[in-house]
Coordinates of C-alpha atoms in Angstrom, one line a residue:
Chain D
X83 CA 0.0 0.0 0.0
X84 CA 1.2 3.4 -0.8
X85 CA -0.1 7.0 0.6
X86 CA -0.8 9.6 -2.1
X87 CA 1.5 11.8 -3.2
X88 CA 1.7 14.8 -0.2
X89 CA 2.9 17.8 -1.2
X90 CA 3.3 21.3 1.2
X91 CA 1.9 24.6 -0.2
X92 CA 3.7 27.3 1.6
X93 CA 3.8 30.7 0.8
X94 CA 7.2 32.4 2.3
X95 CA 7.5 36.2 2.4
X96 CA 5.5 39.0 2.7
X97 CA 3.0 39.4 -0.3
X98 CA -0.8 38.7 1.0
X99 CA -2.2 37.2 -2.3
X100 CA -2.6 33.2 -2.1
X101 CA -5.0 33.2 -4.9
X102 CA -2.8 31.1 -6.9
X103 CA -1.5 28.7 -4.3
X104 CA -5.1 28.2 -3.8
X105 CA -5.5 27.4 -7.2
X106 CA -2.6 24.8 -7.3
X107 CA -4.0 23.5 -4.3
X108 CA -7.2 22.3 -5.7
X109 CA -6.1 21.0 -8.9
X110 CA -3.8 18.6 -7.0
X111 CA -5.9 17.5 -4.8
X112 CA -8.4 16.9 -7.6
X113 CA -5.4 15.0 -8.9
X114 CA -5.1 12.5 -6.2
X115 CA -2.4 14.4 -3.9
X116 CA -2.4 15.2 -0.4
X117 CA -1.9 18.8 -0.3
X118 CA -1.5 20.6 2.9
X119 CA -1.7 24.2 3.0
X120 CA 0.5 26.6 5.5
X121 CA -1.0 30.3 5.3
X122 CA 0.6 33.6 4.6
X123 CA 3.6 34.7 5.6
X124 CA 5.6 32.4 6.4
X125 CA 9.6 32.7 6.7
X126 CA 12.0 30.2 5.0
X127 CA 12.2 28.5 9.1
X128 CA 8.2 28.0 9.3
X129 CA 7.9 26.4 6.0
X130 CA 10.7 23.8 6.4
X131 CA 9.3 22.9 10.0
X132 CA 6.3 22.4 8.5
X133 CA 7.7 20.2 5.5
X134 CA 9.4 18.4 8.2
X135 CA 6.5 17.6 10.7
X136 CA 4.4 16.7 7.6
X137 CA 7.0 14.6 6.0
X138 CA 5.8 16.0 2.7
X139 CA 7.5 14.3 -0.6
X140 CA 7.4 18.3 -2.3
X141 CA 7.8 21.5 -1.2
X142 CA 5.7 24.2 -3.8
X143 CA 6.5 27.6 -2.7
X144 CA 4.2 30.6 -4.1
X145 CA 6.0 33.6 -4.4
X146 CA 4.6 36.9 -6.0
X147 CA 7.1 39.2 -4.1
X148 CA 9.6 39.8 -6.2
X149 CA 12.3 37.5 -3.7
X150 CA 12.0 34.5 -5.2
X151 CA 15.8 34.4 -6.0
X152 CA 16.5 34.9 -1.9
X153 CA 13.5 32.4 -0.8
X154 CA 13.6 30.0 -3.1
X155 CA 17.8 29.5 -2.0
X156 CA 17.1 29.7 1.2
X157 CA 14.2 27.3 1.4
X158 CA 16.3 24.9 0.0
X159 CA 19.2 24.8 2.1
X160 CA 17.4 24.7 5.0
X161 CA 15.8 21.8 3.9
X162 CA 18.9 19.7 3.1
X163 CA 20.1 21.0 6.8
X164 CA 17.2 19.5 8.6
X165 CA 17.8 16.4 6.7
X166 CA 15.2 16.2 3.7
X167 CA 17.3 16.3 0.9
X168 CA 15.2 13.8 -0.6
X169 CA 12.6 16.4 -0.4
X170 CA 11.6 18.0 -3.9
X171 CA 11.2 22.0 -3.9
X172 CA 9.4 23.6 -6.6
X173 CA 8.4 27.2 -7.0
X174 CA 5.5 29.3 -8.7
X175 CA 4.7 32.9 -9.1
X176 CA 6.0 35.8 -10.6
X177 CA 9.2 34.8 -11.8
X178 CA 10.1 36.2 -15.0
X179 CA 12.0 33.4 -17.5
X180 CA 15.7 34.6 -16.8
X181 CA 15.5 34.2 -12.9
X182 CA 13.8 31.1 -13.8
X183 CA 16.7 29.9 -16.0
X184 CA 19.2 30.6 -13.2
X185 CA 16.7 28.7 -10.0
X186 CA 16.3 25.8 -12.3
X187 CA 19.9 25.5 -12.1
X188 CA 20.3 25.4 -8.4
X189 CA 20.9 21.7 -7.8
X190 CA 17.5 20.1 -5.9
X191 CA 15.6 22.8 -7.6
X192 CA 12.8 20.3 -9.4
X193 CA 10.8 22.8 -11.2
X194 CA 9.8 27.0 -11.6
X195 CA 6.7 27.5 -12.8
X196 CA 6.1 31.1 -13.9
X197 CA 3.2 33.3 -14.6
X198 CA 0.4 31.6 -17.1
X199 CA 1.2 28.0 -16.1
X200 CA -1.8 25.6 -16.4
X201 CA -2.4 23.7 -13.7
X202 CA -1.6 20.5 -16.0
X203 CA 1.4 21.2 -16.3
X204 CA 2.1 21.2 -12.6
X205 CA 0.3 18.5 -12.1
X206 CA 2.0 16.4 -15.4
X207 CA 5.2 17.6 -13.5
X208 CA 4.9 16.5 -10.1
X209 CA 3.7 13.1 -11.2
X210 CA 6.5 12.8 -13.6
X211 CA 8.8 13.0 -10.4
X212 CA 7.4 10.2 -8.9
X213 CA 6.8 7.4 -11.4
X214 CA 10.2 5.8 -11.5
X215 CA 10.4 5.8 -7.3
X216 CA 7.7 3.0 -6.2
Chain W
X111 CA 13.4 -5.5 12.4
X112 CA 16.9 -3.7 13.1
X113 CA 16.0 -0.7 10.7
X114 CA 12.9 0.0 13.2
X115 CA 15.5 -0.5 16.3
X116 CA 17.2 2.5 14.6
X117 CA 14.2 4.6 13.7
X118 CA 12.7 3.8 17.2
X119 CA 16.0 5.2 18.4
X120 CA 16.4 8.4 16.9
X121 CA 13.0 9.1 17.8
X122 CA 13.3 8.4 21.1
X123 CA 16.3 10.6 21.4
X124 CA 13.9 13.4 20.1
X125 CA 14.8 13.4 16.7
X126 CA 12.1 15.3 14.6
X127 CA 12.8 13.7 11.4
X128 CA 12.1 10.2 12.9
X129 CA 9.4 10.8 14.5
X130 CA 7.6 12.4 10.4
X131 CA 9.4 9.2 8.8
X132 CA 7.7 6.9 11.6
X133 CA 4.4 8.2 11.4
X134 CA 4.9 7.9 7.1
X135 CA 5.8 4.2 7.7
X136 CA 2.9 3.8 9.5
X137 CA 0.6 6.0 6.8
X138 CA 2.1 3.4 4.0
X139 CA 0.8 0.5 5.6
X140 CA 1.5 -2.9 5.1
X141 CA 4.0 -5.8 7.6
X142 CA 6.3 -2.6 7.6
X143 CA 3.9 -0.5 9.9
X144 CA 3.0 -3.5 11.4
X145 CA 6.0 -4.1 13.0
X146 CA 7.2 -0.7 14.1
X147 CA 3.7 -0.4 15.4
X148 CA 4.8 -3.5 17.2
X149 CA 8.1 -2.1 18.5
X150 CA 6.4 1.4 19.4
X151 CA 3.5 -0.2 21.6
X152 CA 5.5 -0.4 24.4
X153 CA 6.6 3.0 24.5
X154 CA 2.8 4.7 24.4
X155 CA 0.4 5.4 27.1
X156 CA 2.3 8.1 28.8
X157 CA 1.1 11.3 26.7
X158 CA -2.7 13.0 28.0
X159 CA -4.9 12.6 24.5
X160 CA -7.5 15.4 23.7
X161 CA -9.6 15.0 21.2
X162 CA -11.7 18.1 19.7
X163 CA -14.5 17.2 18.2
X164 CA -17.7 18.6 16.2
X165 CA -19.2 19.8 13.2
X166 CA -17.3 21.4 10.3
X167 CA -16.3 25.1 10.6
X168 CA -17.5 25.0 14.5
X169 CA -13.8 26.7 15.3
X170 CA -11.7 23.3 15.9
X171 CA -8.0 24.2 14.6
X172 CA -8.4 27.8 16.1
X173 CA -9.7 26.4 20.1
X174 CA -6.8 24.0 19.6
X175 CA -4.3 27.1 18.5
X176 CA -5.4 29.1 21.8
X177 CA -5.5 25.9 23.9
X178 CA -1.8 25.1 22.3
X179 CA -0.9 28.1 23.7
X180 CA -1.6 27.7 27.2
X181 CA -0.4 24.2 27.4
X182 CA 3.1 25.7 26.3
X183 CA 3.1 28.3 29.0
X184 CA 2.8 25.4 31.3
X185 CA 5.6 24.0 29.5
X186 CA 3.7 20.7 28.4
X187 CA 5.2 19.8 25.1
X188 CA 2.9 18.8 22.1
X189 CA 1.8 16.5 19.1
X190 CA -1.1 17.7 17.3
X191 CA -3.0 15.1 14.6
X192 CA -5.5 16.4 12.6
X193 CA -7.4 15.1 10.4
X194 CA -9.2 16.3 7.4
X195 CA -11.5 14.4 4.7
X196 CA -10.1 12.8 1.3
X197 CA -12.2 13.6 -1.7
X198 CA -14.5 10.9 -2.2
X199 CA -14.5 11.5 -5.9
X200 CA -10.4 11.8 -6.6
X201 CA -9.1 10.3 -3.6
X202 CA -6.6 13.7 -3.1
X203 CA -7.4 16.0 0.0
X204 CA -6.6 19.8 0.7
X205 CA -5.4 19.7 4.6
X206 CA -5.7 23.0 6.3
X207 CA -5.6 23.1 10.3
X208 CA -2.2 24.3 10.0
X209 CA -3.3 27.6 8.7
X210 CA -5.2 28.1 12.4
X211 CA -2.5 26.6 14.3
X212 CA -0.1 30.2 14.4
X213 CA 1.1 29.3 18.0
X214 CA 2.6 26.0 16.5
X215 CA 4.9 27.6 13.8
X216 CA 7.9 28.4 15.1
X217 CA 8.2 26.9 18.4
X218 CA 10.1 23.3 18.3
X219 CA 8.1 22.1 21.4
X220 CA 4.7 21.8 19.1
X221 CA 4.2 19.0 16.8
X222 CA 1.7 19.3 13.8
X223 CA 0.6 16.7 11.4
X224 CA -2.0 16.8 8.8
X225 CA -3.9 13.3 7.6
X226 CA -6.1 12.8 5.2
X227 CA -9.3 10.4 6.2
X228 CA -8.9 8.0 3.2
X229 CA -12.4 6.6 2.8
X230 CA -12.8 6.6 6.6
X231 CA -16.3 6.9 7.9
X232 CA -15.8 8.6 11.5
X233 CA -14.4 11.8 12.3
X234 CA -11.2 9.9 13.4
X235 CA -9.8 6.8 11.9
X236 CA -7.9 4.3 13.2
X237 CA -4.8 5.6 11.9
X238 CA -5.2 9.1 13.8
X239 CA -4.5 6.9 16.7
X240 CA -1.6 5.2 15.2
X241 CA 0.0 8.7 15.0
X242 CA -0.8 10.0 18.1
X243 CA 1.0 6.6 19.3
X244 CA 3.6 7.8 17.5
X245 CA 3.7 11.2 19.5
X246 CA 3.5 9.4 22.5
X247 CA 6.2 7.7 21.8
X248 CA 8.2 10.7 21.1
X249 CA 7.6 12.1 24.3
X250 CA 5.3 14.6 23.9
X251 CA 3.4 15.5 27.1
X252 CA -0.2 16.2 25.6
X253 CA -1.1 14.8 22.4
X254 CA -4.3 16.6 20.3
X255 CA -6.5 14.5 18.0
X256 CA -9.0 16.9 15.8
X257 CA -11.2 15.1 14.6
X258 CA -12.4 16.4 10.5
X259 CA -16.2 18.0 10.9
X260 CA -18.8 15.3 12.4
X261 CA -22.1 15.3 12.2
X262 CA -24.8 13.8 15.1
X263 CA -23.5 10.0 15.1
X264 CA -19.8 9.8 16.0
X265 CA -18.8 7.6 19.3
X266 CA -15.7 5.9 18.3
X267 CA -14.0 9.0 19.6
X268 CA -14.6 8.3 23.1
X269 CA -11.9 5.6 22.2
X270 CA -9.4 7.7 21.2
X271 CA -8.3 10.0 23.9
X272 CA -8.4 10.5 27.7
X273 CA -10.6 13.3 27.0
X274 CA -13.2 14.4 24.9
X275 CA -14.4 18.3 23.7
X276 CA -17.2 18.8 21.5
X277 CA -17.3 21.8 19.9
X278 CA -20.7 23.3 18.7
X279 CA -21.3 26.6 17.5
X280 CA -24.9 28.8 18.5
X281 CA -25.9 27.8 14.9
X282 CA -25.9 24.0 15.7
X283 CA -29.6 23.8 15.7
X284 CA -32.2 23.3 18.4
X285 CA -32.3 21.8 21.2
X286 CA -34.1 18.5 19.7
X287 CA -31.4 18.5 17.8
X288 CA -28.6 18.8 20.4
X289 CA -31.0 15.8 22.5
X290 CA -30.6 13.2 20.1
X291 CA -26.9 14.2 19.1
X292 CA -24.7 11.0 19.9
X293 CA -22.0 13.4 19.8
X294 CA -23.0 14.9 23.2
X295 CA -22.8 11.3 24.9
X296 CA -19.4 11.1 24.5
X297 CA -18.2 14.4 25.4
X298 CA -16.0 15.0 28.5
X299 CA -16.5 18.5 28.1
X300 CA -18.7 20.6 25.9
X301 CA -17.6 23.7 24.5
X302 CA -20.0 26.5 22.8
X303 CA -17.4 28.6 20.7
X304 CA -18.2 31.5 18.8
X305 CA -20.1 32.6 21.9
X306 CA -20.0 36.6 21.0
X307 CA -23.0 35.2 18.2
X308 CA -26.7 35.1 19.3
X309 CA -28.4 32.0 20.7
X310 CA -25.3 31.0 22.5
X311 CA -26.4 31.9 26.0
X312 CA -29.6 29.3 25.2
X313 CA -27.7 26.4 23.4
X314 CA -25.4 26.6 26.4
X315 CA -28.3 26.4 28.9
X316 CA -29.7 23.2 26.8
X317 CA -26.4 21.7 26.6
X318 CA -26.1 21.9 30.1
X319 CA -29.8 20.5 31.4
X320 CA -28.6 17.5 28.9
X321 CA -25.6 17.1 30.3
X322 CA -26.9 17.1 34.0
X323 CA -28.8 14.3 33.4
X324 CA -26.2 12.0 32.6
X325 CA -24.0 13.2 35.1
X326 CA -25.5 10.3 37.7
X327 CA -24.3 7.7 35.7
X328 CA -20.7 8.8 35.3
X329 CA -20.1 10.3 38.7
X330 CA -18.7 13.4 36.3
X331 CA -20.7 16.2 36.0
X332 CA -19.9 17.8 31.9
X333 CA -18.9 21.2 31.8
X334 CA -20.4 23.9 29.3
X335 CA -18.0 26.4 28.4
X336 CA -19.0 29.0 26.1
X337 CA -15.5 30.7 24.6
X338 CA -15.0 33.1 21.7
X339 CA -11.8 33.1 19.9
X340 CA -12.4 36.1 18.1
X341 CA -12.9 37.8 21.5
X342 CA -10.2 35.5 23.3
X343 CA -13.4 34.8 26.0
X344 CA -13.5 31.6 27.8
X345 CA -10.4 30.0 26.9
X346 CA -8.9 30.2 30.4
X347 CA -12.5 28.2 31.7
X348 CA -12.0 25.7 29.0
X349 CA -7.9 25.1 30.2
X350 CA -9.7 24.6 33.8
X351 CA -12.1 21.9 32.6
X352 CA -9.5 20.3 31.1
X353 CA -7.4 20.1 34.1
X354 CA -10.6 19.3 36.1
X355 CA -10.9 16.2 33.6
X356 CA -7.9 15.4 33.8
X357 CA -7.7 15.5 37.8
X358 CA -11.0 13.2 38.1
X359 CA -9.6 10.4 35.3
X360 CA -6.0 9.6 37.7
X361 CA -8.6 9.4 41.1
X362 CA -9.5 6.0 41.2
X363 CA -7.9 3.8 38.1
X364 CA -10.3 6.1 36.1
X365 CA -7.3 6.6 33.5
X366 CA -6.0 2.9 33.0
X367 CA -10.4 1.7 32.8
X368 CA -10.7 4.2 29.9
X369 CA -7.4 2.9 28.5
X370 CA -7.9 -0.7 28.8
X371 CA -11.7 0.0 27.2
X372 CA -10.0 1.9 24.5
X373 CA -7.8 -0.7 23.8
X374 CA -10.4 -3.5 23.8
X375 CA -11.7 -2.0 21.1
X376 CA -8.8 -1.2 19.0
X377 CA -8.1 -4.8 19.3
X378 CA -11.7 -5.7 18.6
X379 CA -11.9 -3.8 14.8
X380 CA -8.6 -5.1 14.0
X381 CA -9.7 -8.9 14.8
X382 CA -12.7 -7.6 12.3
X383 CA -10.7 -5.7 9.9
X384 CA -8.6 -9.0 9.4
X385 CA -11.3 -11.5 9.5
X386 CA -13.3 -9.6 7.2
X387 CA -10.3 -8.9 4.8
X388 CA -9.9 -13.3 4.9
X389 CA -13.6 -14.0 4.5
X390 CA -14.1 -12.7 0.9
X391 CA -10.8 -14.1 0.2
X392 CA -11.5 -17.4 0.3
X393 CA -12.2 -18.7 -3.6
X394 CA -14.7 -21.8 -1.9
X395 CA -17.1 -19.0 0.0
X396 CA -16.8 -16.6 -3.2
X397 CA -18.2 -19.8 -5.6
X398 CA -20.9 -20.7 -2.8
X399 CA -22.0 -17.0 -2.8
X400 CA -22.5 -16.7 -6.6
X401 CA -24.4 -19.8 -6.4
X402 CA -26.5 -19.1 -4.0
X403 CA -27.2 -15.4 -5.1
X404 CA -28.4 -17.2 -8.4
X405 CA -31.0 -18.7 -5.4
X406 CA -31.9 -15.3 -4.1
X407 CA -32.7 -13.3 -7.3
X408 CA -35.0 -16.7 -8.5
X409 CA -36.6 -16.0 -5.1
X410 CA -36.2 -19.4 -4.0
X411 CA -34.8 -18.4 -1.3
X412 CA -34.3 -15.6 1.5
X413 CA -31.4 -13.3 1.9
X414 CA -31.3 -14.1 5.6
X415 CA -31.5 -17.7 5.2
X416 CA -28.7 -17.9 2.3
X417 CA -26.4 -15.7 4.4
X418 CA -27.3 -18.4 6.8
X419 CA -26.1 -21.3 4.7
X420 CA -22.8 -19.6 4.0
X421 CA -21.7 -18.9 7.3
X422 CA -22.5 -22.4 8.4
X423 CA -20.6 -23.7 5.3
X424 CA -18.2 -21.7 6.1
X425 CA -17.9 -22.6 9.5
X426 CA -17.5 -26.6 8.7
X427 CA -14.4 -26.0 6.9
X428 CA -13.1 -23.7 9.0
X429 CA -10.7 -25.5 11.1
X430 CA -8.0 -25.9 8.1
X431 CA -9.2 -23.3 6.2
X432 CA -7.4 -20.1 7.8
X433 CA -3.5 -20.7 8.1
X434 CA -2.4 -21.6 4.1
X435 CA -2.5 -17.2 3.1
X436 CA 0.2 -15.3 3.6

């Protein structure tokens, strides 16, 4: 027996809109996932505790900001500190295509998902990261 | 067998990540949850269990958040389960208590974990439990079962936790209603949140002319609290009833009755769980049944006296029938 995908919508910095995460939210769960949802505001510390008590198998950050290239980082290596490595991290929002370019790089970046991305896609995606594990 | 040693280990030593990986072993199912449930048993029973229960949007997560609070300022460390329901239609779930829980975030000495019900019919399944063992285990002095929203039938909760809150809110409904609630037998305490709306001053007064009539039989006398979270009213009253509840379960052996009955039935829907599971797995039973369905529909005979048949056949064979799966 398995348990669904679970995957932790977290939305780290200061903006107040969580329209979209909202949005992401119900398309995966419509899809099958476990989706738990943090709330606004949330620093780089809260969402990783979080990812960590939840023992999610992705980490989707919304971030309409503007900071994506400081959160998304930092999100990240906090992460591998606490020990969930194995832990994917995407990110969605308002990242325009070259900072995009430049996240995807960081290694255990999985995926950046920028402004007009159907819900699909991100749902394609995150099942694509999962069908060669068991 | 060794690789739970380990995980059993770490967690014991307080290890966070343990203690998520544990309770995701357990989630997954299977002989692997099985046996570190195995290894864990012995290490439960220590932590106080609270269970908050009632209908949807009643104000669960956000009584928990305030009572979270005061617990910490008493220094009692913290699991919270909660549990939320799986779409019956794509099997996914959007889990949300965390949002309410703003005391949790932050502070190492709270514990939060979202689960998903999974096609289970009561406000709590058996796997809540299984992760609030696993909070036990991990040393956390009170451990907080919300249950997803209930409606008037849900009694299995009364096997989950030392103590049991029902929350209802002023818009519940009327007091026929609240009489015929099975929710209000099993309630420890009873809790009227959102009290700052109208009609809370008379659901209260019903609540508590219900509850004083039971109070004979259990020698414990339920407790109304009205509180308001918006207005951060009561919250202190409902703390007190808790450690009133608390204080009236150790006098006694009243603790380790309520444990031992909680554990009788655990055991009890697991013996049914597996029995069930091996009954329509047998291929002789599953042949018999089609045949004697054929029976039923051609109305020579009756349901009741088919199902009748089959148990009995079933019942004949079954002395070597039950060891050869597996």
């Amino acid at each position: 027996m398995n348990r669904p995908i679970k995957v932790l919508i977290a939305k780290p910095g200061l903006d107040g809109h969580d329209r979209g995460a909202k949005v992401i939210a119900n398309a995966l769960r419509d899809a099958g996932m476990e989706v738990v949802y943090t709330g606004l505001h949330q620093t780089p510390e809260m969402v990783v505790d979080a990812a960590l008590q939840e023992d999610a198998d992705v980490v989707s950050v919304s971030i309409l900001s503007g900071a994506h290239m400081t959160l998304v980082p930092r999100v990240r290596e906090l992460m591998n500190e606490r020990g969930l490595s194995d832990v994917k991290l995407i990110a969605g929002g308002i990242i325009p295509d070259p900072d995009a370019e430049a996240l995807k790089k960081l290694p255990g970046v999985a995926g950046i998902f920028g402004p007009g991305t159907s819900t699909k896609d991100v749902v394609a995606f995150i099942e694509s990261l999962f069908t060669k594990r068991k | 067998m060794g690789s739970d040693d380990v995980l059993l280990q770490r967690l014991e030593a307080g290890e966070t990540l343990a203690a998520s990986r544990a309770m995701s072993v357990i989630e997954r199912g299977g002989p692997e949850a099985e046996s570190l449930l195995e290894a864990l048993h012995p290490k439960t029973g220590r932590a106080w269990r609270i269970a908050f229960t009632g209908p949807g949007g009643a104000g669960k997560s956000s009584l928990i958040d305030r009572v979270i609070a005061r617990e910490r300022a008493h220094g009692r460390t913290i699991g919270v389960v909660a549990e939320d329901p799986s779409s019956p239609f794509s099997g996914g779930a959007i889990l949300g208590d965390r949002v309410r829980m703003s005391h949790a975030q932050g502070d190492a000495g709270v514990f939060v974990r979202s689960l998903a019900s999974r096609g289970s019919e009561t406000g709590l399944s058996a796997l809540a439990g299984e992760l609030a063992d696993v909070m036990d285990a991990f040393g956390r002095d009170l451990v907080v079962l919300e249950s997803m929203g209930v409606g008037q039938v849900e009694t299995r909760v009364r096997y989950m936790a030392d103590t049991v809150v029902v929350v209802l809110t002023p818009e519940a409904g009327d007091d026929v209603q609240t009489m015929k609630s099975g929710l209000l037998e099993v309630a420890d305490i009873l809790v009227v949140n959102k009290c700052d709306r109208p009609g809370a001053e008379a659901l209260a007064a019903d609540l508590k002319s219900v509850a004083a009539l039971r109070e004979r039989s259990r020698g414990w006398a339920t407790p109304v609290v009205q509180t308001s979270v918006t207005e951060d009213r009561g919250i202190d009253a409902l703390e007190a009833a808790l450690e009133s509840h608390r204080a009236f379960l150790q006098q006694d052996g009243r603790r380790e009755a309520r444990r031992r009955e909680a554990l009788r039935e655990r055991v009890r829907l697991l013996v049914e769980e597996r029995v069930r599971a091996d009954l329509w797995r047998d291929p002789t039973l599953a042949a018999r049944f089609d045949a004697i369905l054929e029976a039923v529909v051609g109305g020579r005979t009756s349901p009741h006296r088919a199902a009748r048949d089959l148990a009995a056949a079933r019942e004949a064979a079954a002395p070597n029938s039950s060891h050869h799966r597996r």
